[in-house]
Short mmCIF file of C-alpha atoms in Angstrom, two decimals:
data_model
loop_
_atom_site.label_atom_id
_atom_site.label_comp_id
_atom_site.label_asym_id
_atom_site.label_seq_id
_atom_site.Cartn_x
_atom_site.Cartn_y
_atom_site.Cartn_z
CA MET A 1 0.00 0.00 0.00
CA VAL A 2 1.25 3.47 -0.85
CA ASP A 3 0.83 5.71 2.21
CA SER A 4 -0.15 9.24 1.19
CA ALA A 5 1.77 10.55 4.20
CA GLN A 6 4.98 9.11 2.75
CA LEU A 7 4.84 10.47 -0.78
CA LEU A 8 7.71 12.51 -2.16
CA PRO A 9 7.84 14.95 -5.05
CA VAL A 10 10.03 13.82 -7.94
CA ALA A 11 12.60 16.49 -7.13
CA ARG A 12 13.03 15.24 -3.54
CA ALA A 13 13.31 11.60 -4.65
CA ALA A 14 15.95 12.61 -7.19
CA GLN A 15 17.90 14.45 -4.48
CA ILE A 16 17.87 11.45 -2.12
CA LEU A 17 18.94 9.01 -4.83
CA GLU A 18 21.42 11.46 -6.37
CA ILE A 19 19.98 11.02 -9.84
CA SER A 20 18.14 13.31 -12.25
CA ARG A 21 14.41 13.99 -12.13
CA GLU A 22 14.11 12.41 -15.57
CA ARG A 23 15.70 9.20 -14.23
CA VAL A 24 13.23 9.14 -11.31
CA ARG A 25 10.34 9.35 -13.80
CA GLU A 26 11.89 6.55 -15.88
CA LEU A 27 12.21 4.34 -12.80
CA ALA A 28 8.63 5.06 -11.75
CA HIS A 29 7.34 4.24 -15.23
CA GLY A 30 9.36 1.02 -15.39
CA GLY A 31 8.47 -0.18 -11.90
CA GLY A 32 11.81 0.59 -10.28
CA LEU A 33 10.09 2.99 -7.89
CA ASP A 34 6.54 2.89 -6.52
CA ALA A 35 4.66 6.02 -7.49
CA ILE A 36 1.15 7.31 -8.03
CA ARG A 37 -0.20 10.26 -9.97
CA ILE A 38 -2.42 12.73 -8.16
CA GLY A 39 -3.85 15.15 -10.64
CA ARG A 40 -0.94 16.14 -12.87
CA GLU A 41 1.74 15.52 -10.25
CA LEU A 42 3.77 12.31 -9.96
CA LEU A 43 4.53 11.39 -6.33
CA VAL A 44 7.00 8.71 -5.27
CA ASP A 45 6.64 6.40 -2.27
CA ALA A 46 9.34 7.27 0.28
CA ARG A 47 9.75 3.62 1.30
CA SER A 48 10.40 2.70 -2.31
CA VAL A 49 13.08 5.38 -2.51
CA GLU A 50 14.74 4.12 0.66
CA HIS A 51 14.55 0.53 -0.61
CA ARG A 52 16.27 1.46 -3.85
CA LYS A 53 18.94 3.40 -1.99
CA SER A 54 19.70 0.61 0.52
CA VAL A 55 19.01 -2.60 -1.48
CA VAL A 56 19.52 -1.75 -5.14
CA LYS A 57 22.89 -0.28 -4.30
CA PRO A 58 25.03 1.58 -6.82
CA ALA A 59 27.79 -0.61 -8.22
CA ALA A 60 30.48 -0.47 -10.82
CA GLY A 61 29.31 -1.36 -14.30
CA ARG A 62 25.88 -1.51 -15.86
CA PRO A 63 23.16 -4.03 -15.09
CA LEU A 64 23.05 -7.02 -17.40
CA SER A 65 21.02 -6.71 -20.58
CA ALA A 66 17.70 -8.54 -20.60
CA ARG A 67 19.04 -11.38 -22.76
CA MET A 68 22.10 -11.85 -20.52
CA ALA A 69 20.06 -11.55 -17.32
CA TRP A 70 17.62 -14.23 -18.45
CA GLY A 71 20.46 -16.35 -19.80
CA PHE A 72 22.05 -16.17 -16.36
CA LEU A 73 18.81 -17.13 -14.60
CA TRP A 74 18.00 -19.95 -17.01
CA SER A 75 21.51 -21.39 -16.65
CA LEU A 76 21.36 -21.31 -12.85
CA SER A 77 18.08 -23.23 -12.96
CA GLY A 78 19.50 -25.89 -15.26
CA TYR A 79 18.09 -24.70 -18.59
CA ARG A 80 20.08 -23.91 -21.72
CA PRO A 81 19.53 -20.34 -23.00
CA SER A 82 19.57 -21.03 -26.75
CA TRP A 83 19.57 -17.31 -27.60
CA LEU A 84 23.12 -16.88 -26.24
CA SER A 85 26.29 -17.52 -28.19
CA PRO A 86 29.07 -19.77 -26.82
CA SER A 87 31.16 -16.71 -25.98
CA GLU A 88 28.27 -15.17 -24.06
CA ARG A 89 27.82 -18.36 -22.06
CA VAL A 90 31.50 -18.21 -21.13
CA ARG A 91 30.98 -14.64 -19.96
CA LEU A 92 28.08 -15.80 -17.79
CA LYS A 93 30.26 -18.37 -16.05
CA ARG A 94 32.76 -15.64 -15.19
CA TYR A 95 29.93 -13.39 -14.09
CA ALA A 96 28.56 -16.09 -11.77
CA ARG A 97 31.95 -16.39 -10.06
CA GLU A 98 32.35 -12.64 -9.60
CA ARG A 99 28.88 -11.50 -8.56
CA VAL A 100 27.46 -12.37 -5.15
CA PRO A 101 23.67 -12.50 -4.61
CA GLU A 102 23.74 -9.18 -2.75
CA GLN A 103 24.56 -7.56 -6.09
CA TRP A 104 21.66 -9.17 -7.94
CA PRO A 105 19.04 -6.44 -7.31
CA ARG A 106 21.08 -4.06 -9.42
CA SER A 107 22.73 -6.53 -11.78
CA LEU A 108 19.47 -8.21 -12.79
CA SER A 109 17.23 -5.15 -12.67
CA GLY A 110 16.85 -5.15 -16.44
CA ARG A 111 15.11 -8.54 -16.54
CA ALA A 112 11.58 -7.12 -16.12
CA ARG A 113 9.42 -4.08 -15.57
CA VAL A 114 7.69 -4.19 -12.18
CA TYR A 115 4.11 -3.10 -11.56
CA ARG A 116 2.20 -3.05 -8.26
CA VAL A 117 -1.47 -3.29 -9.14
CA ARG A 118 -4.90 -3.90 -7.67
CA MET A 119 -6.91 -6.93 -8.85
CA LEU A 120 -10.32 -8.24 -7.81
CA ALA A 121 -10.72 -11.85 -6.70
CA GLY A 122 -12.15 -13.15 -9.98
CA PRO A 123 -9.47 -11.82 -12.36
CA LEU A 124 -6.78 -12.75 -9.84
CA ALA A 125 -7.99 -16.35 -9.69
CA ARG A 126 -7.92 -16.53 -13.50
CA LEU A 127 -4.41 -15.07 -13.58
CA ARG A 128 -3.16 -17.94 -11.40
CA GLU A 129 -4.16 -20.36 -14.18
CA ASP A 130 -3.16 -18.15 -17.13
CA PRO A 131 -0.71 -19.90 -19.52
CA GLN A 132 0.89 -16.51 -20.23
CA ALA A 133 1.75 -16.02 -16.54
CA VAL A 134 3.78 -17.84 -13.92
CA VAL A 135 3.67 -17.56 -10.14
CA SER A 136 6.63 -16.06 -8.29
CA GLY A 137 7.28 -14.55 -4.86
CA PRO A 138 6.70 -16.34 -1.55
CA VAL A 139 4.17 -18.80 -3.03
CA ALA A 140 6.64 -20.03 -5.65
CA ALA A 141 9.51 -20.00 -3.15
CA GLY A 142 7.59 -22.35 -0.85
CA ARG A 143 6.73 -24.70 -3.70
CA HIS A 144 10.37 -24.75 -4.77
CA GLY A 145 11.37 -25.85 -1.27
CA ALA A 146 12.33 -22.65 0.55
CA ASP A 147 11.23 -22.17 4.14
CA LEU A 148 8.97 -19.21 3.43
CA MET A 149 5.20 -19.00 3.76
CA ALA A 150 3.19 -16.54 1.69
CA GLY A 151 1.24 -15.23 4.66
CA SER A 152 -0.34 -11.84 3.94
CA ALA A 153 2.23 -10.87 1.30
CA ASP A 154 1.05 -9.63 -2.08
CA GLU A 155 0.81 -12.33 -4.73
CA GLU A 156 3.52 -12.12 -7.38
CA PHE A 157 3.57 -13.14 -11.04
CA TYR A 158 5.56 -12.84 -14.22
CA VAL A 159 3.26 -12.04 -17.15
CA ASP A 160 4.05 -11.77 -20.86
CA ALA A 161 3.97 -8.20 -22.19
CA ALA A 162 1.06 -8.77 -24.58
CA ARG A 163 -1.04 -10.35 -21.84
CA PHE A 164 -0.23 -7.55 -19.39
CA ASP A 165 -1.31 -4.93 -21.94
CA GLU A 166 -4.56 -6.84 -22.48
CA LEU A 167 -5.25 -6.98 -18.74
CA ALA A 168 -4.59 -3.25 -18.44
CA ARG A 169 -6.81 -2.36 -21.41
CA SER A 170 -9.66 -4.51 -20.10
CA ARG A 171 -9.32 -2.92 -16.65
CA ARG A 172 -8.87 -6.27 -14.95
CA LEU A 173 -6.06 -4.61 -13.04
CA ARG A 174 -5.62 -1.09 -11.72
CA LEU A 175 -2.23 0.52 -12.21
CA ASP A 176 -2.92 3.64 -10.16
CA SER A 177 -4.28 2.05 -6.98
CA ALA A 178 -3.06 3.29 -3.61
CA GLU A 179 -3.76 -0.21 -2.23
CA PRO A 180 -2.08 -2.71 -4.58
CA ASN A 181 -2.38 -6.41 -3.78
CA VAL A 182 -0.45 -7.97 -6.67
CA VAL A 183 3.09 -7.57 -7.98
CA ILE A 184 3.43 -8.22 -11.71
CA ARG A 185 6.77 -8.40 -13.49
CA VAL A 186 6.77 -8.12 -17.27
CA PRO A 187 9.93 -9.67 -18.77
CA THR A 188 11.87 -7.44 -21.13
CA LEU A 189 12.74 -10.51 -23.22
CA SER A 190 10.05 -12.66 -24.81
CA GLY A 191 9.74 -16.41 -24.49
CA VAL A 192 11.55 -16.82 -21.16
CA LEU A 193 8.75 -17.55 -18.70
CA ARG A 194 8.20 -21.26 -19.32
CA PRO A 195 11.29 -23.28 -20.16
CA PRO A 196 10.48 -26.88 -21.11
CA GLY A 197 9.08 -28.66 -18.06
CA ALA A 198 8.95 -25.56 -15.87
CA GLY A 199 5.18 -25.63 -15.32
CA GLY A 200 3.26 -22.74 -13.80
CA LEU A 201 5.97 -21.50 -11.42
CA ALA A 202 8.72 -19.02 -12.18
CA ILE A 203 12.08 -20.78 -12.40
CA PRO A 204 13.83 -21.01 -9.00
CA SER A 205 16.62 -18.57 -9.84
CA ALA A 206 14.09 -15.92 -10.94
CA VAL A 207 12.14 -16.45 -7.71
CA ALA A 208 15.39 -16.01 -5.77
CA ALA A 209 16.09 -12.78 -7.65
CA ASP A 210 12.61 -11.49 -6.79
CA LEU A 211 13.12 -12.33 -3.11
CA LEU A 212 16.48 -10.54 -3.09
CA ASP A 213 14.74 -7.51 -4.58
CA ALA A 214 12.37 -7.51 -1.59
CA GLY A 215 15.40 -7.12 0.66
CA ASP A 216 13.86 -8.08 4.00
CA GLU A 217 15.62 -10.66 6.16
CA ARG A 218 13.14 -13.53 5.61
CA SER A 219 13.07 -13.04 1.85
CA VAL A 220 16.86 -12.90 1.60
CA LEU A 221 17.20 -16.06 3.70
CA ALA A 222 14.68 -17.88 1.48
CA ALA A 223 16.56 -16.71 -1.62
CA GLN A 224 19.78 -18.10 -0.19
CA GLN A 225 18.04 -21.43 0.47
CA LEU A 226 16.86 -21.62 -3.14
CA LEU A 227 20.31 -20.79 -4.48
CA THR A 228 21.89 -23.41 -2.23
CA ARG A 229 19.45 -26.02 -3.54
CA LEU A 230 20.25 -25.00 -7.11
CA GLY A 231 23.98 -25.19 -6.43
CA GLU A 232 23.59 -28.77 -5.25
CA VAL A 233 21.91 -29.76 -8.53
CA HIS A 234 23.22 -27.57 -11.33
CA LYS A 235 26.46 -26.02 -12.42
CA LEU A 236 26.18 -22.92 -14.55
CA GLY A 237 26.18 -23.73 -18.23
CA GLU A 238 26.13 -27.53 -17.82
#
């Protein structure tokens, strides 16, 4: 929920994050910051600003491109990213050795646009069964074997871009709600949500990345559990 008492003007958010106002608007539009529009003014959630400052920490180098980010996540979960060249797969192995999970929120930020929306019970139930969506977040983490219960947390999904646009046009979700109950991530690379045999859950490495984005202690611990389980089964690129 976005608390109206904790809304910041774009200029103040830019000052705190030490970035331009234009970059704040880009982040808000792409889901990197929670924001709502009141009249003609865009206001940014202060907690979202603090989260970005403390969790998505500045680091040397740019985030991975969408194709490299998804190649990295597919490889960690035991799938072969056919869209990458042999030289790119070698680069991913080096990347996996050099980057610790604490750096993932920034490094993998280009994998998807993030939207916090409001959905009614009926459309939400249908989204859970939608072939163009997969479940992520605490629900998926628990099903993948992490010690994390969904509780009262918002439900989380990855949804193909075309399907997300359809849901928005049909008003089955509200983008401007002050009380969102669903987190939807729209991949910036097509065809990555359902590797062969993956089923209706986001792949474990993507779920771990989403939990690391959350940044709270329980989510980070669950992400570490998932990555440990993956490390026992798969080696990157094999």
